[in-house]
PDB file of N, CA and C in Angstrom:
ATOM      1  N   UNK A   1      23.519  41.818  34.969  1.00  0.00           N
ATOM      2  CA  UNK A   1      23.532  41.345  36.339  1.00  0.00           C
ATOM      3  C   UNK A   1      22.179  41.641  36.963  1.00  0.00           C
ATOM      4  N   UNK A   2      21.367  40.567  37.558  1.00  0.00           N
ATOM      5  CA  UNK A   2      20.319  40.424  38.451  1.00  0.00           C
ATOM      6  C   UNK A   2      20.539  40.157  39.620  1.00  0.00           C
ATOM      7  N   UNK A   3      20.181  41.494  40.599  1.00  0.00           N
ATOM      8  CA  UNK A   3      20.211  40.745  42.065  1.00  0.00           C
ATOM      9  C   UNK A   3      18.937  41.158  42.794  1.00  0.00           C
ATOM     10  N   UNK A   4      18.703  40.645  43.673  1.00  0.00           N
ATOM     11  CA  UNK A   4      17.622  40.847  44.864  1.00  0.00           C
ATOM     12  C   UNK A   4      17.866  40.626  45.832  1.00  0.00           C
ATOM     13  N   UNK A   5      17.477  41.651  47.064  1.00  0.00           N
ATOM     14  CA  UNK A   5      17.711  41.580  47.940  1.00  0.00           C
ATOM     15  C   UNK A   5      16.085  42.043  48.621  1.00  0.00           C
ATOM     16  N   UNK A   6      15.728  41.768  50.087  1.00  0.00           N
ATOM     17  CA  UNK A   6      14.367  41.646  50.525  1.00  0.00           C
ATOM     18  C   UNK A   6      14.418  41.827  52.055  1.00  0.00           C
ATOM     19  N   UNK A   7      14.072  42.977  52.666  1.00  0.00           N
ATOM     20  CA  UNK A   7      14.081  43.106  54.000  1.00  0.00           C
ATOM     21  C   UNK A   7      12.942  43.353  54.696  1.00  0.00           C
ATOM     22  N   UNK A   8      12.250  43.490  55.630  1.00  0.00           N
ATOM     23  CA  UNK A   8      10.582  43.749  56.547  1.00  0.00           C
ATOM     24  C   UNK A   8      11.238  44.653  56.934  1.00  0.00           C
ATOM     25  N   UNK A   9      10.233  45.752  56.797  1.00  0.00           N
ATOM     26  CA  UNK A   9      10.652  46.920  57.687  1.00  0.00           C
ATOM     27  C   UNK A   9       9.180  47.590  57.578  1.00  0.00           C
ATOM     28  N   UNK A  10       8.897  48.886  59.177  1.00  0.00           N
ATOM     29  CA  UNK A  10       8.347  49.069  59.649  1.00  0.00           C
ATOM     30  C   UNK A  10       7.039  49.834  58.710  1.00  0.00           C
ATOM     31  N   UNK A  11       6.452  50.346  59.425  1.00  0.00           N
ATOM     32  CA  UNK A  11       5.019  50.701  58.032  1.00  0.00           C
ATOM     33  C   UNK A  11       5.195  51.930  58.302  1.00  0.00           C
ATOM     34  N   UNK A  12       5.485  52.873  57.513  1.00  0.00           N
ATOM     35  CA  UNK A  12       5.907  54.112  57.151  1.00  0.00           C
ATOM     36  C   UNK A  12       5.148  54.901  55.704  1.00  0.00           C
ATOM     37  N   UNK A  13       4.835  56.514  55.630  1.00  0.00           N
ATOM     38  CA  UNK A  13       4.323  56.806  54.520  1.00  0.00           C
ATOM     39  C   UNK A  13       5.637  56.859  53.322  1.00  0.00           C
ATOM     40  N   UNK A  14       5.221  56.000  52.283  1.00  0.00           N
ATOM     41  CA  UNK A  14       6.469  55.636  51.654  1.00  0.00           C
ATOM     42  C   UNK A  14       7.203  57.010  50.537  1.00  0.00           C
ATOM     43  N   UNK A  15       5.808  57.707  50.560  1.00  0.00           N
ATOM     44  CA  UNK A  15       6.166  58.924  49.561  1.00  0.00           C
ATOM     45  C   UNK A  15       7.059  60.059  50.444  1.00  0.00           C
ATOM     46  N   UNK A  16       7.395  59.315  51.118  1.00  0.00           N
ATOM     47  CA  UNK A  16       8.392  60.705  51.948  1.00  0.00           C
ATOM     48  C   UNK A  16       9.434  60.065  51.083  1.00  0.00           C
ATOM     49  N   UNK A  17      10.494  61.216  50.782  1.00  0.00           N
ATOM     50  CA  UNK A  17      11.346  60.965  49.548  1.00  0.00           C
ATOM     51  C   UNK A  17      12.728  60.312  50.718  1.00  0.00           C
ATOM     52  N   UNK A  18      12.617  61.000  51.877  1.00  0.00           N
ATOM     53  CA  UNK A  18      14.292  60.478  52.612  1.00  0.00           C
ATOM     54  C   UNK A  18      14.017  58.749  52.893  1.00  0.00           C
ATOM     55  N   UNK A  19      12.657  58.345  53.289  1.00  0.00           N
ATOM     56  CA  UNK A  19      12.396  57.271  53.513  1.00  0.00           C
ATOM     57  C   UNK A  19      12.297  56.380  52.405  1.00  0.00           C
ATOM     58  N   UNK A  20      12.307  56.493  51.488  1.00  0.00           N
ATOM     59  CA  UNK A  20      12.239  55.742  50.097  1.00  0.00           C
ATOM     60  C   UNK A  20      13.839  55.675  50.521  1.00  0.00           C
ATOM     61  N   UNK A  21      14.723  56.763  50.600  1.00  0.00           N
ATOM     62  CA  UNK A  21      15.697  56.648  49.725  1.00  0.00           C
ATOM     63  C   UNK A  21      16.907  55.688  50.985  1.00  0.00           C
ATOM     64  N   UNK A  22      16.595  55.775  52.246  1.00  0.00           N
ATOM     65  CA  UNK A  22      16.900  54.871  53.351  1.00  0.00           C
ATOM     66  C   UNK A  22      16.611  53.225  52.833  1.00  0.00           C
ATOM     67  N   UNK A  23      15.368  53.205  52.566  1.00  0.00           N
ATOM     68  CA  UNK A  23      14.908  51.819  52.381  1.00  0.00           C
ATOM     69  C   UNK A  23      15.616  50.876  51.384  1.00  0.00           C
ATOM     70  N   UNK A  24      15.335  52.019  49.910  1.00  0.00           N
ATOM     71  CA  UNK A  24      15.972  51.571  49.136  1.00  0.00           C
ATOM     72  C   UNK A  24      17.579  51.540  48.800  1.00  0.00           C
ATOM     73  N   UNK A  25      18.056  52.248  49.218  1.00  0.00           N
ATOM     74  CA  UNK A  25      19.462  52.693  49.182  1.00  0.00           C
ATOM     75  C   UNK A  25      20.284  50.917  50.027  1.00  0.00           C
ATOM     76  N   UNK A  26      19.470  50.841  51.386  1.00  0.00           N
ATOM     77  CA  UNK A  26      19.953  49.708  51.821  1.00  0.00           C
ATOM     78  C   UNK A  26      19.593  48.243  51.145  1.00  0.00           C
ATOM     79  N   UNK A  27      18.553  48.313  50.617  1.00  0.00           N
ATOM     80  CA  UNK A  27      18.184  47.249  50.081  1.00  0.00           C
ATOM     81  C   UNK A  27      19.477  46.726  48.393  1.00  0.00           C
ATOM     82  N   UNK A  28      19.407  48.068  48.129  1.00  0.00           N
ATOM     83  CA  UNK A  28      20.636  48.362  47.088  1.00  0.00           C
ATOM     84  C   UNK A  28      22.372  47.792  48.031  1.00  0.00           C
ATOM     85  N   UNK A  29      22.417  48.035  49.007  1.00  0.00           N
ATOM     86  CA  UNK A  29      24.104  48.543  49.075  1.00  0.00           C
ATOM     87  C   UNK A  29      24.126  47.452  49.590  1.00  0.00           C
ATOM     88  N   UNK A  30      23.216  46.256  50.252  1.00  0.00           N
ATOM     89  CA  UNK A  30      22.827  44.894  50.608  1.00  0.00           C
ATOM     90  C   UNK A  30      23.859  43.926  49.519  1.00  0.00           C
ATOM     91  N   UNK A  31      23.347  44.352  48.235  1.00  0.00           N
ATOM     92  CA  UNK A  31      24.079  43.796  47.197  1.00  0.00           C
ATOM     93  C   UNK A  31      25.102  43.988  46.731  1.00  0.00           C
ATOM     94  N   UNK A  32      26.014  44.857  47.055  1.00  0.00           N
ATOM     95  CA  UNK A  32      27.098  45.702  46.389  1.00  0.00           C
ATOM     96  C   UNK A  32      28.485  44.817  46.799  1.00  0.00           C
ATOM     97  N   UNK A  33      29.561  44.935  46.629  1.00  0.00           N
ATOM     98  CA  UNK A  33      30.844  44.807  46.777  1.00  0.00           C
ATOM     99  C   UNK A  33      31.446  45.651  48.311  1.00  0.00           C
ATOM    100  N   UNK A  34      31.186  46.563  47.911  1.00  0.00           N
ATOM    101  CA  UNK A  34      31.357  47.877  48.598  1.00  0.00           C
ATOM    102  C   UNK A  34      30.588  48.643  48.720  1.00  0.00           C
ATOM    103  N   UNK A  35      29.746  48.335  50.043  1.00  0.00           N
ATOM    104  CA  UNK A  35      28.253  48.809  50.195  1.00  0.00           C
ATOM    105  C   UNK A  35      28.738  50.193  50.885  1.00  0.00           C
ATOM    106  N   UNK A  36      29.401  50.621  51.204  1.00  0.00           N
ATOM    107  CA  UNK A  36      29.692  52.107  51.862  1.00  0.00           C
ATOM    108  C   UNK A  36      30.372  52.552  50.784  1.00  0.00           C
ATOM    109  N   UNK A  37      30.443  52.338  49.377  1.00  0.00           N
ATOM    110  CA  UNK A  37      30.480  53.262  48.108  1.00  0.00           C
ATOM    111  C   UNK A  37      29.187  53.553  47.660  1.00  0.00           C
ATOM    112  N   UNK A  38      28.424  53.294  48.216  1.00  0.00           N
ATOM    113  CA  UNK A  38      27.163  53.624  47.267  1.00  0.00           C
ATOM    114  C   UNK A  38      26.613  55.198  47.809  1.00  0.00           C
ATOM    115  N   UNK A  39      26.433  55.848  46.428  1.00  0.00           N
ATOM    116  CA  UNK A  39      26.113  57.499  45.899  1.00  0.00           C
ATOM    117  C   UNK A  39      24.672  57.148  45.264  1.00  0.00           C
ATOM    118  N   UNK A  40      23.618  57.288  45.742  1.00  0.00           N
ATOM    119  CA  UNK A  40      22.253  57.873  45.161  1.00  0.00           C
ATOM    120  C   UNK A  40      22.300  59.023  44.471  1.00  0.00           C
ATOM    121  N   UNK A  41      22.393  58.923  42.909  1.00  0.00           N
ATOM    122  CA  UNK A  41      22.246  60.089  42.238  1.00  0.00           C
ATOM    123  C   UNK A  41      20.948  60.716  41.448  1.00  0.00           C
ATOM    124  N   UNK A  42      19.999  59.722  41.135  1.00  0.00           N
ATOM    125  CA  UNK A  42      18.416  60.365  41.078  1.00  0.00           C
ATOM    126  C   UNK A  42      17.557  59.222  41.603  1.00  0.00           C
ATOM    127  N   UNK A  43      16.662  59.790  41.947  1.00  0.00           N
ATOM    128  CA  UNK A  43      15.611  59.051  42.535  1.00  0.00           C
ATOM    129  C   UNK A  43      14.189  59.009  41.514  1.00  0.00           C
ATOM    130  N   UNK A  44      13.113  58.032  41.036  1.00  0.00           N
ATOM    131  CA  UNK A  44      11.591  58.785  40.146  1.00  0.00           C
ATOM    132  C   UNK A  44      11.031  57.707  41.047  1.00  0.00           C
ATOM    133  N   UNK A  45       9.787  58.305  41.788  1.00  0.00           N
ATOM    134  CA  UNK A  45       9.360  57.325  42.729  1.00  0.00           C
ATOM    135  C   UNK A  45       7.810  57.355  42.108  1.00  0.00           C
ATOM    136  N   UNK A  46       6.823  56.177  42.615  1.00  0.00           N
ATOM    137  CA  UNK A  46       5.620  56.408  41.679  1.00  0.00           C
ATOM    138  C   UNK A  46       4.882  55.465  42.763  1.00  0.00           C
ATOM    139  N   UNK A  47       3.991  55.883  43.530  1.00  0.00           N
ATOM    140  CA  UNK A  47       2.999  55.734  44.773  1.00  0.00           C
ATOM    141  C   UNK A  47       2.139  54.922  44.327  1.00  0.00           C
ATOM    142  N   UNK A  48       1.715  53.841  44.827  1.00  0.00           N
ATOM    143  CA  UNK A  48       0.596  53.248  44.373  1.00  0.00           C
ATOM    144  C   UNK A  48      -0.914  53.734  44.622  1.00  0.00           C
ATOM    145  N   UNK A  49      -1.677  53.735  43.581  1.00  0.00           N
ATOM    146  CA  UNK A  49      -2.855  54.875  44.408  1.00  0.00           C
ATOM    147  C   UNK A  49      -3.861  53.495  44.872  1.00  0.00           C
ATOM    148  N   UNK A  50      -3.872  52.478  45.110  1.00  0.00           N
ATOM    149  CA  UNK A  50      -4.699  51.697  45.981  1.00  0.00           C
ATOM    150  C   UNK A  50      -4.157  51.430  47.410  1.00  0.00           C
ATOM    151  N   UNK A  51      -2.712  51.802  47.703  1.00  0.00           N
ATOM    152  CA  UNK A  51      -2.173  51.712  49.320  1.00  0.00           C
ATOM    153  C   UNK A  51      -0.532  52.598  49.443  1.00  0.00           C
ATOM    154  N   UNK A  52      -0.651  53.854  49.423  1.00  0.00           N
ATOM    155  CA  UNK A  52       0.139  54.939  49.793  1.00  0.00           C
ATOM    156  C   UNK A  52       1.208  54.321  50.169  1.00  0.00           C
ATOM    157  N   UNK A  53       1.652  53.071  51.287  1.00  0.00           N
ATOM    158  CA  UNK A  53       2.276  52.668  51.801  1.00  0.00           C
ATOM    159  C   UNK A  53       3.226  51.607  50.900  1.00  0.00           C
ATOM    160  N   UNK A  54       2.696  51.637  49.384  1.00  0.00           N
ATOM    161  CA  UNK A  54       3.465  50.913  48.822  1.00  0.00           C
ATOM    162  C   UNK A  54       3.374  52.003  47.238  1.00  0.00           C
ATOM    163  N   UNK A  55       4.992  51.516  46.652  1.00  0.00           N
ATOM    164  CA  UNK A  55       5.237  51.832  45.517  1.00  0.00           C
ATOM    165  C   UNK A  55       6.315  51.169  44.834  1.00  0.00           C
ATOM    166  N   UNK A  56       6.654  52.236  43.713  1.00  0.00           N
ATOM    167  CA  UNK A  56       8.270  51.896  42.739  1.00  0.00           C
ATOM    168  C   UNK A  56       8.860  52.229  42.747  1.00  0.00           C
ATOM    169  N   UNK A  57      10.057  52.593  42.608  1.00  0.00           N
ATOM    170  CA  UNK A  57      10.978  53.440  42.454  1.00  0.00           C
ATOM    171  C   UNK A  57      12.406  53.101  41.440  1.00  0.00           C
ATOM    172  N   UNK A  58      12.841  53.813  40.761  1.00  0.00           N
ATOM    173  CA  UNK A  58      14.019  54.105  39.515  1.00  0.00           C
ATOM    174  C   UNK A  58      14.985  54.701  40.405  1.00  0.00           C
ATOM    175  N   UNK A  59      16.333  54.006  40.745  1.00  0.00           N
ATOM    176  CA  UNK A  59      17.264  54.970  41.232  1.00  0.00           C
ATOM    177  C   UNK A  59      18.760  54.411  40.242  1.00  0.00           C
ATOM    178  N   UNK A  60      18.985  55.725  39.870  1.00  0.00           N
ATOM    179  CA  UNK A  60      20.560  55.825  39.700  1.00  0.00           C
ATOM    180  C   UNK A  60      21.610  55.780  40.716  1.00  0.00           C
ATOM    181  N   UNK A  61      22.492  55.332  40.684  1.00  0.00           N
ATOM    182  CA  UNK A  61      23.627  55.647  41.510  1.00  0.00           C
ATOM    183  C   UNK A  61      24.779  55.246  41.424  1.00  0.00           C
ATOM    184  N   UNK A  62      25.761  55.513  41.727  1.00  0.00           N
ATOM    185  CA  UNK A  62      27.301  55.311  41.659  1.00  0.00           C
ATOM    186  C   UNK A  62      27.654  54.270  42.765  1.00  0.00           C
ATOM    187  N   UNK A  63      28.782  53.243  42.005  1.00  0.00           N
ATOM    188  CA  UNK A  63      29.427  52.718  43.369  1.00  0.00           C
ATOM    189  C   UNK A  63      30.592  51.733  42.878  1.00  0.00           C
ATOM    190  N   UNK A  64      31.358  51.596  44.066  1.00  0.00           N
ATOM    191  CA  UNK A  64      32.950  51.356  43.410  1.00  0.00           C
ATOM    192  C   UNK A  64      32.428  49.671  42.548  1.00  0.00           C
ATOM    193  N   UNK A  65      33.256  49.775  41.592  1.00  0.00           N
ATOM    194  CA  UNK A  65      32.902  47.970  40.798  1.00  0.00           C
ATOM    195  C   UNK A  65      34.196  47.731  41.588  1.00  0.00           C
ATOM    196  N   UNK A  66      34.310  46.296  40.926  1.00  0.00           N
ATOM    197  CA  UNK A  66      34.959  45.195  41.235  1.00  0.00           C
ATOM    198  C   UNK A  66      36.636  45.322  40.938  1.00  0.00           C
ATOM    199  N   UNK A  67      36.853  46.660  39.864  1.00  0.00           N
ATOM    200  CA  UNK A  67      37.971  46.775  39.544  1.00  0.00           C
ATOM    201  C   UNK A  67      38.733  48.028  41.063  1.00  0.00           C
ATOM    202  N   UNK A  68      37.950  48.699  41.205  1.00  0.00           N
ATOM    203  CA  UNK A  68      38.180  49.712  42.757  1.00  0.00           C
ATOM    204  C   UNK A  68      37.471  50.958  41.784  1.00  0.00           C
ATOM    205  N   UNK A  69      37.124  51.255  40.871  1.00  0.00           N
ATOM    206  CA  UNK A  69      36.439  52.717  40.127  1.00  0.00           C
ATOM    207  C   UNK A  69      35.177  52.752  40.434  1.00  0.00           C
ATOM    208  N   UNK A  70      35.016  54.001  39.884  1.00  0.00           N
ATOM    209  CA  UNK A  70      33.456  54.003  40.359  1.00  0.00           C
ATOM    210  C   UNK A  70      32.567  53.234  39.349  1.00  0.00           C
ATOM    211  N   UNK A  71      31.308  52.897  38.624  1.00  0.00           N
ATOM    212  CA  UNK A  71      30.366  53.123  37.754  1.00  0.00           C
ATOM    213  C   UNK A  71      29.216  53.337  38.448  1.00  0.00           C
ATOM    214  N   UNK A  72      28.607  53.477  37.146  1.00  0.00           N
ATOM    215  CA  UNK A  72      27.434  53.634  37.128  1.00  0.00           C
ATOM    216  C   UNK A  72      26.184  53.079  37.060  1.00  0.00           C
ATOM    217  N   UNK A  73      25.012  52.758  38.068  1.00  0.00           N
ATOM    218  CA  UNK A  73      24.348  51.523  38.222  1.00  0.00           C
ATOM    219  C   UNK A  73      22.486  51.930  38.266  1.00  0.00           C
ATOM    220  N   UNK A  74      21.452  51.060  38.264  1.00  0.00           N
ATOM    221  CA  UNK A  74      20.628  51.354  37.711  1.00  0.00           C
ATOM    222  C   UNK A  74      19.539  50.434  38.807  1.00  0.00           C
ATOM    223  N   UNK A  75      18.817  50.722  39.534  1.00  0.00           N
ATOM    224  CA  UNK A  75      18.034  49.366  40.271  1.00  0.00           C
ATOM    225  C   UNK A  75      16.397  49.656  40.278  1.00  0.00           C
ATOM    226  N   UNK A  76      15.528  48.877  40.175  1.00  0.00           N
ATOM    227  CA  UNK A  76      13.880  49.191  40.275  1.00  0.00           C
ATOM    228  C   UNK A  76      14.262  48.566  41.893  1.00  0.00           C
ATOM    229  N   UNK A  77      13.010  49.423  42.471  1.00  0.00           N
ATOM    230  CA  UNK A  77      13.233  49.233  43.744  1.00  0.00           C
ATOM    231  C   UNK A  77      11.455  49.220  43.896  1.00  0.00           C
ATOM    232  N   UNK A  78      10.796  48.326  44.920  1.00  0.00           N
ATOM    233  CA  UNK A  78       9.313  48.331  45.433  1.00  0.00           C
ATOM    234  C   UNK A  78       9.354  47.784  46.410  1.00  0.00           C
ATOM    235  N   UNK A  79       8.318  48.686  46.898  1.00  0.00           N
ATOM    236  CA  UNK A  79       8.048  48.177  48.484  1.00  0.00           C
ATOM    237  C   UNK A  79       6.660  48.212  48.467  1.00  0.00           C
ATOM    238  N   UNK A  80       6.441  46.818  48.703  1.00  0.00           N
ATOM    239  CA  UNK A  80       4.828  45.968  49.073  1.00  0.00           C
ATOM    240  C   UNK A  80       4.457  44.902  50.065  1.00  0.00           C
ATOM    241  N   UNK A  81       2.835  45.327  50.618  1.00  0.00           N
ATOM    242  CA  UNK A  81       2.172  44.578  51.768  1.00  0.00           C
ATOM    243  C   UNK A  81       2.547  42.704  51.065  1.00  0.00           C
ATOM    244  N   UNK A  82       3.280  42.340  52.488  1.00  0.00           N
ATOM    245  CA  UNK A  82       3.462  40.969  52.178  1.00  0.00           C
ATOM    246  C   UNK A  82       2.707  40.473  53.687  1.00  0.00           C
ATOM    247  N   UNK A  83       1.151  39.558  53.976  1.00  0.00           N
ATOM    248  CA  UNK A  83       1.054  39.634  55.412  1.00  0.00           C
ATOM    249  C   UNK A  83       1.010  40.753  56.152  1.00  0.00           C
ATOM    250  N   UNK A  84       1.437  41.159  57.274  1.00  0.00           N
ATOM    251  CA  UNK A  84       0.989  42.357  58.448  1.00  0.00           C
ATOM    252  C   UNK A  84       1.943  43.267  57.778  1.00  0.00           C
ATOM    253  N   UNK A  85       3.211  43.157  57.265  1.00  0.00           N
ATOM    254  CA  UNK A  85       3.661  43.827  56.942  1.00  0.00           C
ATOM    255  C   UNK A  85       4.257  44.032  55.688  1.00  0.00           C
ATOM    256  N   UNK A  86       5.441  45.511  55.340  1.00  0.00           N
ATOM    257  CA  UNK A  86       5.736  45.882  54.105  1.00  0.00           C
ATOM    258  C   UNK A  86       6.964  45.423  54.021  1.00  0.00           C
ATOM    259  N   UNK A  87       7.716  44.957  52.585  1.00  0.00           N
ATOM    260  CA  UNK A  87       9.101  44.836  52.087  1.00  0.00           C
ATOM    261  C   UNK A  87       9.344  45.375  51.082  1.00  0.00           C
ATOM    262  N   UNK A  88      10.664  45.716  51.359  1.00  0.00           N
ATOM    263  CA  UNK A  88      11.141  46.283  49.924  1.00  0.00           C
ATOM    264  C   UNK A  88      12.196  45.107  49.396  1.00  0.00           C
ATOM    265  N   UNK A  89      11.865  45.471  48.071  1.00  0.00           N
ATOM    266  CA  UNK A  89      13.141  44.635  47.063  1.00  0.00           C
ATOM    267  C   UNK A  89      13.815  45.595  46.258  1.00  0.00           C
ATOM    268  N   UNK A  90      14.962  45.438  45.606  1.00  0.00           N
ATOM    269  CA  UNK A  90      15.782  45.964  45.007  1.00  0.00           C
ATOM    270  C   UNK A  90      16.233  45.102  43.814  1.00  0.00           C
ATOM    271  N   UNK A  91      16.440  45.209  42.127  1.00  0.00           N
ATOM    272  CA  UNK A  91      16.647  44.603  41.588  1.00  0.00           C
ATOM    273  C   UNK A  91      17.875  45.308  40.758  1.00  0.00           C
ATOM    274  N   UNK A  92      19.044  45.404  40.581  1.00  0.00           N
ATOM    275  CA  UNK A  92      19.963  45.838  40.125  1.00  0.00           C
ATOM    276  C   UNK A  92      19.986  45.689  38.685  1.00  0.00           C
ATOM    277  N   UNK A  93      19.494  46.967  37.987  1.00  0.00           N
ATOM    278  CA  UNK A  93      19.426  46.048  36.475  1.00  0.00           C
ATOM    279  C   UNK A  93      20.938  46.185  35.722  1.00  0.00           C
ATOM    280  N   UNK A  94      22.177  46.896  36.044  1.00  0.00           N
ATOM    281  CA  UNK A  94      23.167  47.318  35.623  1.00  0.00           C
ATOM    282  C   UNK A  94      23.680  48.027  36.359  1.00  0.00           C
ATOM    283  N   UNK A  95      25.409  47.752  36.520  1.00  0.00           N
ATOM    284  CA  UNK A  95      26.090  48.220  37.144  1.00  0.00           C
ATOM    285  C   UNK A  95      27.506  48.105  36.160  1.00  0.00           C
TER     286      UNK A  95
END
């Protein structure tokens, strides 16, 4: 399963770990079934060194499937200068 989801949001230092995990977490639960099941269980974030304000990020996390259980799910997440401002995307590689 491939999804994407794509929101503008404000220009922020992205290596703050709660703000990654706001950005991305919504950009994630955007896509979900049951977006108020979603559990962030690791985060590996990786800064771009030509603009601080953008990077990658690997997150694990839990969230109810389609049957009502939990699994276990997998998304690359980046947030980059598009125009004046930054977006993040979320790509769900498994759930």
């Amino acid at each position: 399963m491939l999804a994407t989801a794509c929101a503008a949001l404000p220009t922020k230092p992205w290596v703050e770990i709660t703000q990654s995990e706001i950005e991305c977490g919504q950009a994630i639960r955007d896509q979900l079934r049951d977006p108020g099941s979603y559990e962030m269980t690791e985060m590996r974030i990786r800064q771009e060194k030509t603009d601080p304000e953008a990077g990658k990020a690997i997150i694990q996390f839990r969230a109810k499937n389609g049957f009502g259980g939990y699994s276990m799910g997998v998304a690359m997440c980046e947030r980059f200068k598009e125009g004046d401002s930054y977006k993040v995307t979320a790509n769900i590689t498994s759930q």
